Coordinates of C-alpha atoms in Angstrom, one line a residue:
Chain A
M1 CA 104.5 178.0 54.3
N2 CA 102.8 178.2 57.6
H3 CA 100.6 175.1 57.8
A4 CA 98.1 177.0 60.0
L5 CA 97.4 179.2 56.9
I6 CA 96.4 176.2 54.8
E7 CA 94.1 174.9 57.5
K8 CA 92.3 178.2 57.8
S9 CA 91.5 178.9 54.1
V10 CA 89.5 176.6 52.2
A11 CA 90.4 178.1 49.1
L12 CA 94.0 177.5 49.4
L13 CA 93.5 173.9 50.5
F14 CA 91.4 173.2 47.7
M15 CA 94.0 174.6 45.3
L16 CA 96.9 172.8 46.7
T17 CA 95.0 169.6 47.0
F18 CA 94.1 169.8 43.3
I19 CA 97.7 170.5 42.4
V20 CA 99.1 167.4 44.1
I21 CA 96.3 165.1 42.8
S22 CA 97.0 166.6 39.2
I23 CA 100.5 165.7 39.5
G24 CA 99.9 162.2 40.5
G25 CA 97.2 161.8 37.8
L26 CA 99.1 163.4 35.0
V27 CA 102.2 161.3 35.3
Q28 CA 99.9 158.4 34.9
I29 CA 97.8 159.3 32.3
V30 CA 99.7 161.5 29.9
P31 CA 102.3 159.0 28.7
L32 CA 99.4 156.4 27.9
F33 CA 98.6 159.1 25.3
K34 CA 101.9 159.3 24.1
I35 CA 102.8 155.7 23.4
A36 CA 102.3 154.8 20.0
T37 CA 100.4 151.5 20.9
T38 CA 100.1 150.2 24.3
V39 CA 98.8 147.1 22.8
P40 CA 101.5 145.3 20.5
P41 CA 99.6 144.2 17.4
V42 CA 99.6 140.5 16.7
E43 CA 98.8 138.2 13.7
G44 CA 95.5 136.9 13.7
M45 CA 93.2 139.4 15.9
R46 CA 90.0 140.4 14.0
P47 CA 86.9 141.9 15.3
Y48 CA 84.1 139.5 16.4
T49 CA 81.7 138.1 13.9
P50 CA 78.2 139.6 14.2
L51 CA 77.1 136.4 15.7
E52 CA 80.0 136.1 18.1
Q53 CA 79.3 139.7 19.2
L54 CA 75.9 138.7 20.1
G55 CA 76.8 135.7 21.9
R56 CA 79.2 138.0 23.7
N57 CA 76.4 140.3 24.7
I58 CA 74.7 137.2 26.1
Y59 CA 77.5 136.1 28.0
T60 CA 77.8 139.5 29.5
R61 CA 73.9 139.6 30.1
E62 CA 73.8 136.3 31.9
G63 CA 76.8 137.6 34.1
C64 CA 78.9 134.5 33.0
Y65 CA 82.1 136.8 34.0
T66 CA 81.0 136.7 37.6
C67 CA 82.3 133.2 37.6
H68 CA 84.5 132.6 34.7
S69 CA 87.6 134.7 33.9
Q70 CA 89.1 135.5 30.7
M71 CA 92.7 136.2 31.7
I72 CA 95.4 133.5 31.7
R73 CA 98.0 135.1 33.9
P74 CA 101.7 134.3 33.2
F75 CA 102.1 131.6 35.8
R76 CA 103.3 128.3 35.4
D77 CA 100.2 126.6 36.8
E78 CA 97.8 128.5 34.8
V79 CA 99.9 128.2 31.6
E80 CA 100.2 124.4 32.0
R81 CA 96.2 124.1 32.5
Y82 CA 95.0 126.8 30.2
G83 CA 97.7 127.2 27.5
H84 CA 99.7 130.5 26.6
Y85 CA 99.1 133.6 28.8
S86 CA 96.7 135.9 27.7
I87 CA 98.1 138.9 25.8
P88 CA 96.8 142.4 25.4
A89 CA 95.9 142.4 21.8
E90 CA 93.3 139.3 22.5
S91 CA 91.2 141.8 24.2
M92 CA 91.5 144.9 22.1
Y93 CA 88.2 144.4 20.5
D94 CA 86.3 143.7 23.8
H95 CA 84.2 146.8 24.9
P96 CA 84.4 146.4 27.9
F97 CA 86.8 143.5 28.4
L98 CA 85.5 140.6 30.3
W99 CA 88.6 139.5 32.3
G100 CA 86.8 138.9 35.4
S101 CA 88.2 138.8 38.7
K102 CA 86.9 135.5 40.2
R103 CA 87.2 131.8 39.1
T104 CA 84.1 129.8 40.4
G105 CA 84.4 128.1 37.2
P106 CA 87.5 127.7 35.3
D107 CA 89.1 130.5 33.1
L108 CA 87.6 130.6 29.6
A109 CA 90.3 132.8 27.8
R110 CA 91.2 129.9 25.5
V111 CA 88.1 127.7 25.7
G112 CA 87.5 128.2 22.0
G113 CA 88.0 124.9 20.1
K114 CA 88.8 122.9 23.3
Y115 CA 85.4 121.1 23.1
S116 CA 83.0 120.1 20.3
N117 CA 79.6 122.2 19.7
A118 CA 77.9 119.1 21.0
W119 CA 79.8 119.3 24.2
Q120 CA 79.1 123.0 24.5
L121 CA 75.7 122.4 24.1
A122 CA 75.3 119.4 26.3
H123 CA 77.0 121.4 28.9
L124 CA 74.9 124.7 28.7
V125 CA 71.6 122.6 29.0
N126 CA 72.6 120.4 31.8
P127 CA 76.4 121.2 33.1
Q128 CA 76.2 118.2 35.5
S129 CA 75.6 115.7 32.4
V130 CA 79.0 116.1 31.3
V131 CA 80.9 117.3 34.4
P132 CA 79.1 115.5 37.4
V133 CA 80.9 117.9 40.1
S134 CA 80.0 120.9 38.3
I135 CA 78.1 123.6 40.5
M136 CA 77.1 125.6 37.2
P137 CA 73.2 126.5 36.7
S138 CA 71.5 125.5 33.6
Y139 CA 71.3 127.8 30.7
A140 CA 68.9 125.5 28.7
F141 CA 66.4 128.3 28.0
L142 CA 68.7 130.0 25.5
K143 CA 67.9 127.1 23.4
N144 CA 64.3 128.4 23.3
K145 CA 65.0 131.9 22.9
P146 CA 65.3 133.1 19.4
L147 CA 68.2 135.4 18.6
Q148 CA 67.2 139.1 18.2
Y149 CA 69.6 140.4 15.4
D150 CA 67.6 143.1 13.6
D151 CA 69.7 145.9 15.1
I152 CA 72.9 144.3 14.6
D153 CA 74.2 146.8 12.4
L154 CA 73.6 149.4 15.2
H155 CA 75.7 147.2 17.8
L156 CA 78.5 147.1 15.3
N157 CA 78.5 150.8 14.5
A158 CA 78.4 151.7 18.1
L159 CA 81.6 149.5 18.6
R160 CA 83.0 151.2 15.6
S161 CA 82.7 154.6 17.2
V162 CA 84.9 153.2 20.2
G163 CA 87.5 152.0 17.8
V164 CA 86.6 148.4 16.5
P165 CA 87.5 148.6 12.8
Y166 CA 84.0 147.2 11.3
S167 CA 84.0 148.4 7.8
D168 CA 80.8 149.5 6.0
E169 CA 80.6 146.3 4.3
M170 CA 80.8 144.5 7.6
L171 CA 77.9 146.7 8.7
E172 CA 75.8 146.2 5.8
K173 CA 76.1 142.6 5.6
A174 CA 76.0 141.7 9.4
R175 CA 72.6 140.2 9.2
A176 CA 73.4 137.9 6.5
D177 CA 76.8 137.1 8.1
I178 CA 74.8 135.9 11.3
E179 CA 72.6 133.8 9.2
A180 CA 75.5 132.3 7.2
Q181 CA 77.5 131.5 10.3
A182 CA 74.7 130.1 12.4
T183 CA 73.4 127.8 9.7
G184 CA 76.6 127.2 7.9
Q185 CA 74.8 127.9 4.6
G186 CA 74.6 131.0 2.1
D187 CA 77.6 133.1 1.5
T188 CA 80.1 131.5 3.9
D189 CA 83.1 132.0 2.0
D190 CA 82.4 135.9 1.9
L191 CA 81.8 135.5 5.7
L192 CA 85.2 133.8 6.0
K193 CA 87.1 136.5 4.1
R194 CA 85.8 139.1 6.3
Y195 CA 86.3 137.3 9.4
P196 CA 88.8 134.5 9.2
K197 CA 88.6 131.4 11.4
A198 CA 85.0 132.0 11.9
R199 CA 83.3 128.6 13.1
L200 CA 80.5 127.7 11.0
G201 CA 77.5 125.5 11.6
D202 CA 74.3 124.9 13.5
F203 CA 75.7 125.2 17.0
D204 CA 72.6 124.1 18.9
A205 CA 71.4 121.2 16.9
N206 CA 68.3 123.1 15.9
P207 CA 68.7 124.0 12.1
S208 CA 65.2 125.5 11.9
E209 CA 66.2 128.6 14.1
I210 CA 68.8 130.7 15.1
T211 CA 68.7 131.0 19.1
E212 CA 70.8 132.7 21.6
M213 CA 72.3 129.3 22.2
D214 CA 74.0 129.5 18.6
A215 CA 75.2 132.9 19.4
L216 CA 76.9 131.9 22.7
I217 CA 78.4 128.7 21.5
A218 CA 79.7 130.8 18.5
Y219 CA 81.2 133.3 20.9
L220 CA 82.9 130.5 23.1
Q221 CA 84.1 128.6 20.1
I222 CA 86.1 131.6 19.1
L223 CA 87.6 132.6 22.5
G224 CA 91.6 132.7 22.5
A225 CA 91.5 130.8 19.3
L226 CA 92.4 133.7 16.8
V227 CA 96.2 134.1 17.7
D228 CA 98.2 131.1 16.5
F229 CA 100.8 130.8 19.3
S230 CA 102.7 128.0 17.4
E231 CA 104.2 130.5 15.1
P232 CA 107.3 132.0 16.6
G233 CA 107.0 135.5 17.9
A234 CA 103.3 135.3 17.7
A235 CA 103.1 136.7 21.5
N236 CA 105.8 139.3 21.1
A237 CA 103.9 141.0 23.9
T238 CA 106.1 144.0 25.0
P239 CA 105.6 147.3 23.2
A240 CA 108.0 148.0 20.4
K241 CA 111.1 150.1 21.6
Chain B
M1 CA 90.3 178.9 70.7
A2 CA 94.0 179.0 70.1
S3 CA 96.4 179.7 72.8
E4 CA 99.9 179.1 73.7
R5 CA 101.2 175.7 73.8
R6 CA 102.1 174.5 77.4
Y7 CA 103.9 171.5 78.9
D8 CA 101.3 169.2 80.6
P9 CA 103.1 167.6 83.4
V10 CA 100.9 164.7 83.9
T11 CA 101.4 163.2 80.5
G12 CA 104.9 164.6 79.8
Q13 CA 103.8 165.9 76.3
Y14 CA 103.0 169.5 75.0
T15 CA 99.6 170.6 74.1
T16 CA 98.7 171.7 70.6
G17 CA 97.7 174.9 72.3
H18 CA 94.1 174.5 71.0
Q19 CA 91.5 174.4 73.8
W20 CA 87.6 174.2 73.6
D21 CA 85.6 175.0 76.8
G22 CA 88.8 174.6 78.7
I23 CA 89.5 171.1 77.2
E24 CA 92.8 171.2 75.8
E25 CA 94.4 168.9 73.0
L26 CA 97.6 166.8 73.5
S27 CA 100.2 167.0 70.7
T28 CA 101.6 163.5 71.3
P29 CA 104.0 162.6 68.6
L30 CA 103.4 159.7 66.4
P31 CA 105.2 156.3 67.6
R32 CA 108.7 156.2 66.6
W33 CA 108.6 152.7 65.4
W34 CA 105.7 154.0 63.1
V35 CA 107.4 156.9 61.6
I36 CA 110.5 154.7 60.9
S37 CA 108.3 152.1 59.2
L38 CA 106.9 154.8 57.1
V39 CA 110.2 156.1 55.9
V40 CA 111.6 152.7 55.3
C41 CA 108.5 152.1 52.9
F42 CA 109.3 155.4 51.0
I43 CA 112.9 154.1 50.7
I44 CA 111.6 150.7 49.5
A45 CA 109.3 152.1 47.1
I46 CA 111.9 154.5 45.4
I47 CA 114.6 151.6 45.0
Y48 CA 111.7 149.2 43.7
A49 CA 110.8 152.1 41.0
F50 CA 114.4 151.9 39.9
L51 CA 114.7 148.2 39.9
Y52 CA 111.5 147.3 38.2
P53 CA 109.3 148.6 35.6
A54 CA 107.3 151.4 37.2
W55 CA 107.3 154.3 35.0
P56 CA 105.9 155.1 31.6
T57 CA 107.7 157.3 29.6
T58 CA 106.8 159.6 26.5
K59 CA 107.4 156.7 24.1
T60 CA 107.6 153.5 25.9
Y61 CA 108.1 152.7 29.5
Y62 CA 111.1 152.5 32.0
T63 CA 112.1 148.9 32.0
G64 CA 113.9 148.9 35.3
L65 CA 117.5 148.0 36.0
L66 CA 116.7 144.3 36.8
G67 CA 114.9 144.0 33.2
W68 CA 112.3 141.8 35.0
T69 CA 109.3 141.0 33.1
S70 CA 106.4 138.4 34.4
H71 CA 106.7 136.8 31.1
S72 CA 110.5 136.1 31.2
E73 CA 110.1 135.0 35.0
L74 CA 107.4 132.4 33.5
A75 CA 109.8 131.3 30.9
E76 CA 112.7 130.5 33.5
Y77 CA 110.2 128.6 35.6
Q78 CA 108.8 126.5 32.6
T79 CA 112.5 125.9 31.4
E80 CA 113.6 124.7 34.9
A81 CA 110.6 122.5 35.4
R82 CA 111.2 121.1 31.6
A83 CA 114.7 120.4 32.5
G84 CA 114.0 118.2 35.5
Q85 CA 112.0 116.0 32.8
A86 CA 114.4 116.7 30.0
H87 CA 115.6 113.0 30.2
W88 CA 112.1 111.7 29.7
R89 CA 110.7 114.4 27.3
E90 CA 113.6 113.9 25.0
Q91 CA 112.9 110.3 24.6
I92 CA 109.2 110.9 24.2
A93 CA 109.9 113.2 21.4
A94 CA 112.6 110.9 19.5
N95 CA 110.4 107.9 19.8
T96 CA 107.4 106.8 17.9
V97 CA 104.1 105.9 20.2
G98 CA 104.8 102.3 19.5
D99 CA 108.3 102.4 20.8
I100 CA 107.2 104.5 24.0
A101 CA 104.6 101.9 24.8
A102 CA 107.2 99.0 24.5
S103 CA 109.5 100.7 26.9
D104 CA 108.5 100.1 30.3
D105 CA 110.2 103.3 31.6
L106 CA 108.9 105.6 29.2
R107 CA 105.3 104.0 29.2
T108 CA 105.1 104.7 33.1
F109 CA 106.0 108.3 32.2
A110 CA 103.8 108.7 29.4
V111 CA 100.7 107.2 31.2
A112 CA 101.3 109.5 34.2
G113 CA 101.5 112.4 31.9
G114 CA 98.6 111.5 29.9
K115 CA 96.6 111.0 32.7
A116 CA 96.8 114.4 34.0
L117 CA 96.5 115.6 30.4
F118 CA 93.4 113.6 29.7
N119 CA 91.8 114.7 33.2
E120 CA 92.3 118.3 31.9
N121 CA 91.4 118.3 28.3
C122 CA 89.4 114.9 27.4
A123 CA 87.5 114.2 30.5
G124 CA 84.9 116.8 29.7
C125 CA 83.5 114.7 27.2
H126 CA 85.0 111.3 27.7
G127 CA 84.6 111.5 31.4
I128 CA 87.0 111.0 34.2
G129 CA 88.2 107.5 33.7
A130 CA 87.3 107.5 30.1
G131 CA 84.0 105.8 30.5
G132 CA 82.2 108.2 28.0
Q133 CA 78.5 109.3 27.7
Q134 CA 75.9 107.3 26.2
G135 CA 74.0 109.3 23.7
Q136 CA 76.9 111.7 23.2
F137 CA 80.6 110.9 23.6
P138 CA 82.3 107.2 23.2
S139 CA 83.8 105.1 25.8
L140 CA 87.5 104.6 25.7
I141 CA 88.0 101.7 27.9
D142 CA 86.3 99.0 25.7
D143 CA 87.5 97.6 22.7
D144 CA 84.6 99.0 20.4
W145 CA 86.5 101.6 18.5
L146 CA 85.1 104.0 15.6
W147 CA 88.2 104.9 14.1
G148 CA 90.7 102.2 15.4
G149 CA 92.2 101.3 18.6
T150 CA 95.9 100.7 17.8
L151 CA 98.4 103.2 19.0
D152 CA 98.9 104.7 15.5
D153 CA 95.1 105.1 15.1
I154 CA 94.7 106.7 18.4
Y155 CA 97.7 109.0 17.9
Q156 CA 96.0 110.1 14.6
T157 CA 92.6 110.7 16.2
V158 CA 94.0 112.8 18.8
T159 CA 96.3 114.8 16.9
H160 CA 94.0 115.8 14.2
G161 CA 90.6 115.1 15.6
I162 CA 87.1 114.0 14.2
R163 CA 85.2 115.9 11.9
N164 CA 86.5 119.6 12.3
T165 CA 88.5 122.0 10.3
D166 CA 91.9 120.5 10.7
E167 CA 93.0 119.3 7.2
S168 CA 93.9 115.8 8.1
S169 CA 90.9 115.4 10.4
R170 CA 89.0 112.1 10.2
Q171 CA 86.0 113.0 8.0
S172 CA 83.0 110.8 7.1
E173 CA 79.1 111.5 6.9
M174 CA 76.4 109.1 7.3
P175 CA 73.5 110.4 5.0
S176 CA 69.9 110.7 6.2
F177 CA 67.5 108.0 4.9
K178 CA 64.5 110.2 5.3
D179 CA 63.7 111.0 1.7
M180 CA 65.2 107.5 0.6
M181 CA 62.9 105.1 2.5
S182 CA 59.4 105.1 3.7
E183 CA 58.6 105.4 7.3
E184 CA 57.7 101.6 7.4
E185 CA 61.0 100.8 5.7
I186 CA 63.0 102.9 8.1
A187 CA 61.1 101.0 11.0
A188 CA 61.7 97.6 9.5
T189 CA 65.5 98.5 8.9
A190 CA 65.6 99.6 12.5
K191 CA 64.0 96.4 14.0
F192 CA 66.7 94.3 11.5
V193 CA 69.5 96.2 13.0
L194 CA 68.5 95.6 16.7
A195 CA 68.0 91.9 15.9
M196 CA 71.8 91.8 14.6
S197 CA 73.0 92.4 17.9
D198 CA 70.5 90.2 19.7
T199 CA 71.9 86.7 20.2
S200 CA 68.8 85.1 21.0
V201 CA 67.9 85.6 17.3
S202 CA 69.0 83.1 14.8
A203 CA 70.5 84.1 11.6
E204 CA 67.7 82.4 9.6
T205 CA 65.1 84.5 11.6
R206 CA 66.6 87.4 11.0
N207 CA 67.5 87.0 7.6
A208 CA 63.7 86.3 7.0
M209 CA 63.0 89.8 8.3
P210 CA 61.8 92.4 6.1
G211 CA 64.5 94.6 7.1
A212 CA 67.3 92.3 5.8
E213 CA 67.0 93.3 2.1
L214 CA 66.7 97.0 3.1
Y215 CA 69.6 96.4 5.2
T216 CA 71.7 95.0 2.4
N217 CA 70.7 97.6 0.0
N218 CA 71.2 100.6 1.9
C219 CA 73.2 100.2 4.9
A220 CA 75.7 97.0 4.2
G221 CA 77.9 99.2 2.1
C222 CA 79.3 101.0 5.1
H223 CA 78.3 99.2 8.1
G224 CA 79.2 95.7 6.7
A225 CA 77.1 92.6 5.4
E226 CA 77.4 91.3 9.0
G227 CA 77.3 94.7 10.7
E228 CA 81.0 94.6 11.6
G229 CA 81.4 98.3 10.7
M230 CA 84.2 100.0 8.8
R231 CA 87.1 101.8 10.8
M232 CA 88.3 103.5 7.9
M233 CA 85.5 105.7 7.8
G234 CA 84.5 105.6 11.4
V235 CA 81.5 103.3 10.6
P236 CA 80.4 101.9 13.9
A237 CA 79.7 98.2 14.2
L238 CA 76.2 97.3 14.5
A239 CA 76.5 93.5 15.6
D240 CA 77.8 94.1 18.8
Q241 CA 75.6 95.4 21.9
I242 CA 77.6 98.6 22.5
W243 CA 75.4 101.6 21.2
L244 CA 76.8 105.3 21.3
Y245 CA 73.1 106.8 20.4
G246 CA 71.0 104.4 22.2
E247 CA 69.9 101.0 22.0
T248 CA 66.3 101.4 21.5
E249 CA 64.4 100.8 18.1
E250 CA 63.4 104.5 18.5
A251 CA 67.0 105.6 19.0
I252 CA 68.0 103.7 15.7
R253 CA 65.2 105.0 13.7
N254 CA 66.1 108.5 14.7
Q255 CA 69.7 107.8 13.8
I256 CA 68.5 106.6 10.4
V257 CA 66.5 109.6 9.9
R258 CA 68.6 112.3 11.3
P259 CA 72.1 110.8 11.9
K260 CA 74.0 112.2 14.9
M261 CA 77.9 112.2 14.1
G262 CA 80.2 113.3 16.8
S263 CA 82.8 115.7 16.4
M264 CA 86.3 115.9 18.2
P265 CA 88.9 118.8 18.4
A266 CA 92.4 118.5 17.0
W267 CA 94.6 118.3 19.9
G268 CA 98.2 118.3 17.9
G269 CA 98.4 122.1 17.6
R270 CA 96.8 122.8 21.0
L271 CA 98.8 120.5 23.1
G272 CA 101.9 119.9 21.3
D273 CA 103.1 116.4 19.7
D274 CA 104.6 115.4 22.9
A275 CA 101.6 115.7 24.9
V276 CA 99.7 113.8 22.1
K277 CA 102.0 111.1 22.3
M278 CA 101.5 110.8 26.1
L279 CA 97.8 110.9 25.7
S280 CA 97.6 108.4 23.2
V281 CA 99.8 105.9 25.1
Y282 CA 97.4 106.7 28.2
V283 CA 94.3 106.0 26.2
H284 CA 95.8 102.8 24.8
S285 CA 96.5 101.6 28.3
L286 CA 93.0 102.0 29.4
G287 CA 91.9 98.4 28.5
G288 CA 90.7 98.6 25.0
G289 CA 94.2 99.2 23.2
E290 CA 94.9 96.9 20.1
K291 CA 98.2 95.7 18.8

């Protein structure tokens, strides 16, 4: 085809451009719909408990992801320091994922269970009190902000509409679950049946109130702690052939 | 606008044939080195797409002729690095913490590895250098141990942790005496407890204090008649001058009313047994280790 013809006809130029871009796009996008699962399933993953989910919202709101990543890359230095590299399933219930792209502070993908609740509290209130060289700001105010959870079922319902498998029961009992997890009292057995491995207890050393601090620590304490990597084959991270 | 391409004798190039108000446009070809680079890039990209995973297919994805994955590459690096230490690691795995500490070579290796592990995993609470933090986390460099300072004690504590969900974690709970004693009684007990570690107070003076009997009835069962503590249950000694939660009368009163009790994660599952052994030997070597 004569090049001058394309250059002189906007309609033709537009059509041909569209065709070229479509090919490039389709090659990348179509197979994703065809693959049975792009996220190989692993044992142990479950949706966040309502309290953890609200903690996650606070993590997002405060912009923690701008300084902390949640993605351990498969490099030796990272694996030696942070533990097993992150696998796709570990962020399958994250909407949106909080992988981050910058590490001013350390990676948090496996911080769950690494420190006690008391440490997390002391650190969030005054980071320099436990890590003298830290440049992290204080988040002490979270301790004084009551957690708002009247609308938690709506949050969970929104997540359900994008594919997180919250059941009707989970939605119904969401408020009770928050109270049970943040106080360690109430029907905790029932909570643990729905959400295995959930950390229970008063996270912010203030049993009289459920605060945003409770939610944030509950979230931090579950990060990367759901999949048991000591089980052989737990991290079979390539899609089934 | 358009007219004939013509040869431009000044530059030695042809024009495009475009001209605007008498200004003509040269059609200088791209530099050869640039064109060659571009072509080479195309060729490399095509070869790369065959060698490495590059294309999704309808069911899975094309894995590439080399079968490379970042995970297998990591595994290779890890294996290589471990192989360099295999001689030592095998012995760490095969020996008990006691045997490791008894062998000069093994102890040197364990202390070096333990230090690196400590700084990454333990220093958050216990501090770089293990000095602890008053009011929160115990020091590990003195000989005042809550749960015992022998190698085996430390190994047990690091592996299973304290007051966590691990089945073998160390467990104990100090009750609150808020409803069992009156405020005056609590204050008197706190005064007595403080006097126990005060060497300027004689035993006779101390035993005449109003808190003495209260202590014997309420506290001595765990903390000991002389305030010596009980390591089986992680009960702190009260007769020494090392105070985790504060050395004022007020701090002691608070502890009687609303006891703080530390919790420590279990590291056995997270770091693996070899790492825990090295950590234990390191912590034991810091100064307070007991036989």
